[in-house]
């Protein structure tokens, strides 16, 4: 057995025969439990991944465990005089230091693993909803992150213990270095730098814990922990070696030791700095642990993309948002691969470092803080700002991978329709922008002046016409529908005679009055939560709600039951038995006058449900309903997943149950203390 | 051959050892006598590499020991003045730990321990925890630790302190057993006992070797008389 292994074994058996170790574990479990329970409460309803939440909660209190359990590894040797016995043994100081460090680290490893198991079991009992979708393997990155931090704190404790004869002083020093100093320095730097919190970024130790728990291991962070752990052990080794030096040679030896520690510190800083600048990242996500979750719609859009696409994250690596954006893009590219769509290769361009690539982007007018998607000569860029989203990226991918020209959506005008380029609360610019991102081109259509509706129309929208259409206009719409055209009709809560008449020929008939309900009588909104299961527009909206204002209702028209019998009426949204949104489809073979491309119509009894003002209240699935309808009409049939809470942290615990969970953790801490105390009593022969 | 040449050590401006030189042949037992504060313990700490000398060199078989300290320590057995042992361990587990730390292979550890235990006559306390043992018993365990690896050089600081009369009687036998494989340097104040076992007695005074009394071939009383005279001379 190597000397380091022998020392490790001795350190472990010595540690677990001390009451201070039992105390250390109990304090750690208690502090981590409180932090985790409060964390759950604070993160309720957010999209914070459970493993990342757990890791972020445990990380700040982790240093307590090695500091209290390992405080005596050197100081006890000094106090009892056994240090001399060790120094006269045929062992290098570094072997002794490494053995003791591994022993202290094992305590951290044990604490983290046991607490992880206890957390999962407690949550499975008291908050099964929280862990229902969580695999145990997904906690592996979080545990690995804590072990990495535990490695540094264990090394710091070993170094602190080498400086003090009293274990308590060593523990205080270790806690100061690992818990207090980094936060004081960071907050001090932030206050005096003049930057605000967002610009300055997160406290690195907390950010590392979160990033690594999400599976993103920055090489810079890993090297930082390894380098400074090594530096701490180097200092401990030098300090132990200096215990031999007491005579006239002491000042020279001490000076020499200080110089070597200074050089080692410089080396550690250099290694960490270089690794940081490399920007390399290791992805470690067993079972897709804590990857960014995307909607089914994005998944669908990416699945349809084709070819090889280069995605470039063009922003400075020191930007506080870099890590978040990089994490997002890695998940995004991974998902494109798993969706069977385009192969997206991701690279990073830092304007300060990659001057060539940055110059090329600058010539193209692309500013830093942008994600650029390129394929062949096609290029789409998405700025990292408030408008940055998975949908924006998916649309960009689709645009560069699509070989056809953009599909056009024609918005009728001249009858009092809502305007798609109006930005006020009554305009529809918001939803028009979403359509543009999905690859559509929004175009106004004046039916009175155009000869016929262009053949490249994906579909036509009549968004809340207040005035009747002329016979000529209706005829043009009818001709368009007969050629397999697609129409979305949004009614302004009342019937438009000419339009209703046209639609009745295609299988759906509008009622003359708005749908009355208790809610309509007391207010104006009708909340719709009943949808057709089988239709592509609503199949994914189970559990979601759309909000309509005084909607018109629809019924199947006589045309749906004609001899042809092929106009299929589908009620999309229902309030009780009343249909407030419907789809009609007449497919190939319906008659001589119907082309092979099926005609599709969607009618919604409210024209205001996707107005800018309505979409601001994001608590409904109106946007998804509209975009699903657009996809259905254009033939994409991409289904959006409404926000039904998927991926959200929902513990389902009330105040009382939360207290019970905290009490369980407390009982666990107490049990750990009693067990380890018994172990210590046995070990020390008391 | 174990040779100490011109060893010097100072602590906080006080010269504790100066120009200490002596040679110990294999099988020889050299005792170092001297009044309190003469530098005996410091000398042994330096020889055990627990302290570094200001100057001077140590040679083992002609090789500079301090140039390769780990190799030197492998040849060394050291029993400090105060037994520094892990109180939470049993005697057996402590000796096994020490043998492993000194680099002994796993399968030979047991043999090493039983050999040392036999010499020191501590077989009946193997399963006892160290903490409650008496000072004398701890000294025995510490001695067993020192001879565990059959060291070439055995350094025993204040060897007889804390030992009862029967143990003192046995100490001679222990030393003659270990002298078969070691060069022994032993310190203490028990001149009569030293006179019986030692081949030579070095009288240390104010950090210097002030006299050397050859004990081999001389009667015990004669050695004691000459040593006391050397000590008295020093004190005067």
Coordinates of N, CA and C in Angstrom, one line a residue, chain B residues 73-180:
Chain B
X73 N 15.5 7.7 5.9 CA 14.5 7.4 7.0 C 14.1 5.9 6.9
X74 N 14.2 5.3 5.7 CA 13.9 3.9 5.6 C 14.8 3.0 6.5
X75 N 16.0 3.6 6.7 CA 17.0 2.8 7.5 C 17.0 3.2 8.9
X76 N 16.0 4.0 9.3 CA 16.0 4.6 10.6 C 14.9 4.1 11.5
X77 N 15.2 3.9 12.8 CA 14.1 3.7 13.8 C 14.3 4.8 14.9
X78 N 13.2 5.4 15.2 CA 13.3 6.6 16.1 C 12.3 6.5 17.2
X79 N 12.8 6.6 18.4 CA 11.8 6.6 19.6 C 12.0 7.9 20.3
X80 N 11.0 8.8 20.2 CA 11.1 10.1 20.7 C 11.0 10.1 22.3
X81 N 11.4 11.2 22.8 CA 11.4 11.4 24.3 C 10.0 11.1 24.9
X82 N 9.0 11.7 24.3 CA 7.6 11.5 24.7 C 6.9 10.6 23.7
X83 N 6.4 9.5 24.1 CA 5.8 8.6 23.1 C 4.6 9.3 22.5
X84 N 4.7 9.6 21.2 CA 3.6 10.2 20.4 C 2.9 9.1 19.6
X85 N 1.7 8.7 20.2 CA 1.0 7.6 19.6 C -0.5 8.0 19.4
X86 N -1.1 7.3 18.5 CA -2.6 7.5 18.3 C -3.4 6.8 19.3
X87 N -4.0 7.6 20.3 CA -4.7 7.0 21.4 C -5.9 6.2 21.0
X88 N -6.5 6.5 19.9 CA -7.7 5.8 19.5 C -7.5 4.4 18.9
X89 N -6.2 4.1 18.6 CA -5.9 2.8 18.0 C -5.5 1.8 19.0
X90 N -5.7 0.5 18.6 CA -5.1 -0.5 19.5 C -3.6 -0.7 19.2
X91 N -2.9 -1.3 20.1 CA -1.5 -1.5 19.9 C -1.2 -2.2 18.6
X92 N -2.0 -3.2 18.3 CA -1.7 -4.0 17.1 C -2.0 -3.2 15.9
X93 N -3.2 -2.5 15.9 CA -3.5 -1.7 14.7 C -2.5 -0.6 14.5
X94 N -2.0 0.0 15.6 CA -1.0 1.1 15.5 C 0.2 0.6 14.8
X95 N 0.7 -0.6 15.3 CA 2.0 -1.1 14.8 C 1.8 -1.5 13.3
X96 N 0.7 -2.1 13.0 CA 0.4 -2.4 11.6 C 0.4 -1.2 10.7
X97 N -0.3 -0.1 11.2 CA -0.3 1.1 10.5 C 1.1 1.7 10.3
X98 N 1.9 1.6 11.3 CA 3.3 2.2 11.2 C 4.1 1.4 10.2
X99 N 3.9 0.0 10.3 CA 4.7 -0.8 9.3 C 4.3 -0.5 7.9
X100 N 3.0 -0.3 7.7 CA 2.5 0.0 6.3 C 3.0 1.4 5.9
X101 N 3.0 2.3 6.8 CA 3.5 3.7 6.5 C 5.0 3.7 6.2
X102 N 5.7 2.8 6.8 CA 7.1 2.7 6.5 C 7.4 1.9 5.3
X103 N 6.4 1.5 4.6 CA 6.6 0.9 3.3 C 6.6 -0.7 3.3
X104 N 6.3 -1.3 4.4 CA 6.3 -2.7 4.4 C 5.2 -3.3 3.6
X105 N 5.5 -4.4 2.9 CA 4.5 -5.1 2.1 C 3.4 -5.7 3.0
X106 N 2.2 -5.7 2.5 CA 1.0 -6.2 3.3 C 1.3 -7.5 4.0
X107 N 1.8 -8.5 3.2 CA 1.9 -9.8 3.7 C 3.0 -10.0 4.7
X108 N 3.9 -9.0 4.8 CA 5.0 -9.2 5.8 C 4.7 -8.3 7.0
X109 N 3.7 -7.6 7.0 CA 3.4 -6.7 8.1 C 3.2 -7.5 9.4
X110 N 2.4 -8.5 9.3 CA 2.1 -9.3 10.5 C 3.4 -9.9 11.2
X111 N 4.3 -10.3 10.3 CA 5.5 -10.9 10.8 C 6.4 -9.9 11.5
X112 N 6.4 -8.7 10.9 CA 7.2 -7.6 11.5 C 6.6 -7.2 12.9
X113 N 5.3 -7.1 12.9 CA 4.7 -6.7 14.2 C 5.0 -7.8 15.3
X114 N 4.8 -9.0 14.9 CA 5.0 -10.1 16.0 C 6.4 -10.1 16.4
X115 N 7.3 -9.9 15.5 CA 8.8 -9.8 15.9 C 9.0 -8.7 16.9
X116 N 8.5 -7.5 16.6 CA 8.8 -6.4 17.5 C 8.1 -6.6 18.8
X117 N 6.9 -7.1 18.8 CA 6.1 -7.4 20.0 C 6.8 -8.4 20.9
X118 N 7.4 -9.4 20.3 CA 8.1 -10.4 21.0 C 9.3 -9.8 21.8
X119 N 10.1 -8.9 21.0 CA 11.2 -8.3 21.6 C 10.8 -7.4 22.8
X120 N 9.8 -6.7 22.6 CA 9.4 -5.7 23.7 C 8.4 -6.3 24.7
X121 N 8.0 -7.5 24.5 CA 7.2 -8.2 25.5 C 5.9 -7.5 25.8
X122 N 5.2 -7.2 24.7 CA 3.9 -6.5 24.8 C 2.8 -7.3 24.2
X123 N 3.0 -8.6 24.1 CA 2.0 -9.4 23.4 C 0.7 -9.4 24.1
X124 N 0.7 -9.2 25.4 CA -0.6 -9.3 26.2 C -1.4 -8.0 26.0
X125 N -0.9 -7.0 25.4 CA -1.6 -5.8 25.3 C -2.0 -5.4 23.9
X126 N -1.8 -6.3 23.0 CA -2.0 -6.0 21.6 C -3.4 -5.5 21.2
X127 N -4.4 -6.0 21.9 CA -5.7 -5.6 21.6 C -6.2 -4.4 22.4
X128 N -5.3 -4.0 23.3 CA -5.7 -2.8 24.1 C -5.6 -1.5 23.3
X129 N -6.5 -0.6 23.7 CA -6.4 0.7 23.1 C -5.2 1.4 23.7
X130 N -4.6 2.3 23.0 CA -3.3 2.9 23.4 C -3.6 4.0 24.5
X131 N -4.7 4.8 24.3 CA -4.9 5.9 25.2 C -4.9 5.6 26.7
X132 N -5.5 4.5 27.2 CA -5.5 4.3 28.6 C -4.2 3.6 29.1
X133 N -3.2 3.3 28.2 CA -2.0 2.6 28.7 C -1.2 3.6 29.6
X134 N -0.4 3.0 30.4 CA 0.5 3.8 31.3 C 1.6 4.4 30.4
X135 N 2.3 5.3 31.0 CA 3.4 6.0 30.3 C 4.5 4.9 29.9
X136 N 4.8 4.0 30.8 CA 5.8 3.0 30.6 C 5.4 2.1 29.5
X137 N 4.1 1.7 29.5 CA 3.6 0.8 28.4 C 3.7 1.5 27.0
X138 N 3.4 2.8 27.1 CA 3.4 3.6 25.8 C 4.9 3.6 25.3
X139 N 5.8 3.7 26.2 CA 7.2 3.8 25.8 C 7.6 2.4 25.2
X140 N 7.0 1.4 25.7 CA 7.3 0.1 25.1 C 6.8 0.0 23.7
X141 N 5.5 0.5 23.5 CA 4.9 0.5 22.2 C 5.7 1.3 21.2
X142 N 6.2 2.5 21.8 CA 7.0 3.4 21.0 C 8.3 2.7 20.5
X143 N 8.9 1.9 21.5 CA 10.1 1.2 21.2 C 9.8 0.1 20.1
X144 N 8.7 -0.5 20.2 CA 8.3 -1.6 19.2 C 8.2 -0.9 17.9
X145 N 7.6 0.3 17.9 CA 7.5 1.0 16.6 C 8.9 1.3 16.0
X146 N 9.8 1.7 16.9 CA 11.2 2.1 16.4 C 11.9 0.9 15.8
X147 N 11.7 -0.3 16.3 CA 12.5 -1.4 15.9 C 11.7 -2.3 14.8
X148 N 10.5 -1.8 14.5 CA 9.6 -2.5 13.7 C 10.2 -3.0 12.4
X149 N 11.0 -2.2 11.7 CA 11.5 -2.5 10.4 C 12.9 -3.0 10.4
X150 N 13.4 -3.4 11.6 CA 14.8 -3.8 11.7 C 15.7 -2.7 11.2
X151 N 15.6 -1.5 11.8 CA 16.4 -0.4 11.1 C 17.9 -0.6 11.3
X152 N 18.6 0.0 10.3 CA 20.1 0.0 10.4 C 20.6 0.9 11.5
X153 N 19.8 2.0 11.7 CA 20.2 3.0 12.7 C 19.0 3.1 13.7
X154 N 19.3 2.9 14.9 CA 18.2 3.0 15.9 C 18.5 4.2 16.9
X155 N 17.6 5.1 16.9 CA 17.8 6.3 17.8 C 16.7 6.3 18.9
X156 N 17.2 6.2 20.1 CA 16.3 6.1 21.3 C 16.6 7.2 22.2
X157 N 15.5 8.1 22.3 CA 15.7 9.3 23.2 C 15.1 9.0 24.6
X158 N 16.0 9.3 25.6 CA 15.6 9.1 27.0 C 15.0 7.7 27.1
X159 N 15.8 6.7 26.7 CA 15.2 5.4 26.5 C 14.6 4.7 27.7
X160 N 15.2 4.9 28.9 CA 14.7 4.2 30.1 C 13.7 5.0 30.9
X161 N 13.4 6.2 30.4 CA 12.4 7.0 31.2 C 11.1 6.3 31.2
X162 N 10.5 6.2 32.4 CA 9.1 5.6 32.5 C 9.1 4.1 32.6
X163 N 10.2 3.5 32.4 CA 10.2 2.0 32.5 C 10.4 1.6 34.0
X164 N 9.6 0.5 34.3 CA 9.8 0.0 35.7 C 11.1 -0.8 35.8
X165 N 11.4 -1.2 37.1 CA 12.7 -1.9 37.3 C 12.8 -3.2 36.5
X166 N 11.7 -3.9 36.4 CA 11.9 -5.2 35.6 C 12.1 -4.9 34.1
X167 N 11.4 -3.8 33.6 CA 11.6 -3.5 32.2 C 13.0 -3.0 32.0
X168 N 13.5 -2.3 33.0 CA 14.9 -1.8 32.9 C 15.9 -2.9 32.8
X169 N 15.6 -4.0 33.6 CA 16.4 -5.1 33.6 C 16.4 -5.8 32.2
X170 N 15.2 -5.8 31.6 CA 15.0 -6.4 30.3 C 15.6 -5.5 29.2
X171 N 15.7 -4.2 29.4 CA 16.1 -3.3 28.4 C 17.4 -3.7 27.8
X172 N 18.3 -4.2 28.6 CA 19.6 -4.6 28.1 C 19.5 -5.7 27.1
X173 N 18.6 -6.6 27.4 CA 18.4 -7.7 26.5 C 17.8 -7.2 25.2
X174 N 16.9 -6.3 25.3 CA 16.2 -5.8 24.1 C 17.3 -5.1 23.2
X175 N 18.2 -4.3 23.9 CA 19.2 -3.6 23.1 C 20.2 -4.5 22.4
X176 N 20.6 -5.6 23.2 CA 21.5 -6.5 22.6 C 20.9 -7.3 21.4
X177 N 19.6 -7.5 21.5 CA 18.9 -8.1 20.4 C 18.9 -7.2 19.2
X178 N 18.5 -6.0 19.4 CA 18.4 -5.1 18.2 C 19.8 -4.7 17.7
X179 N 20.8 -4.7 18.6 CA 22.2 -4.3 18.1 C 22.7 -5.3 17.1
X180 N 22.0 -6.5 17.0 CA 22.4 -7.5 16.0 C 22.2 -6.9 14.6

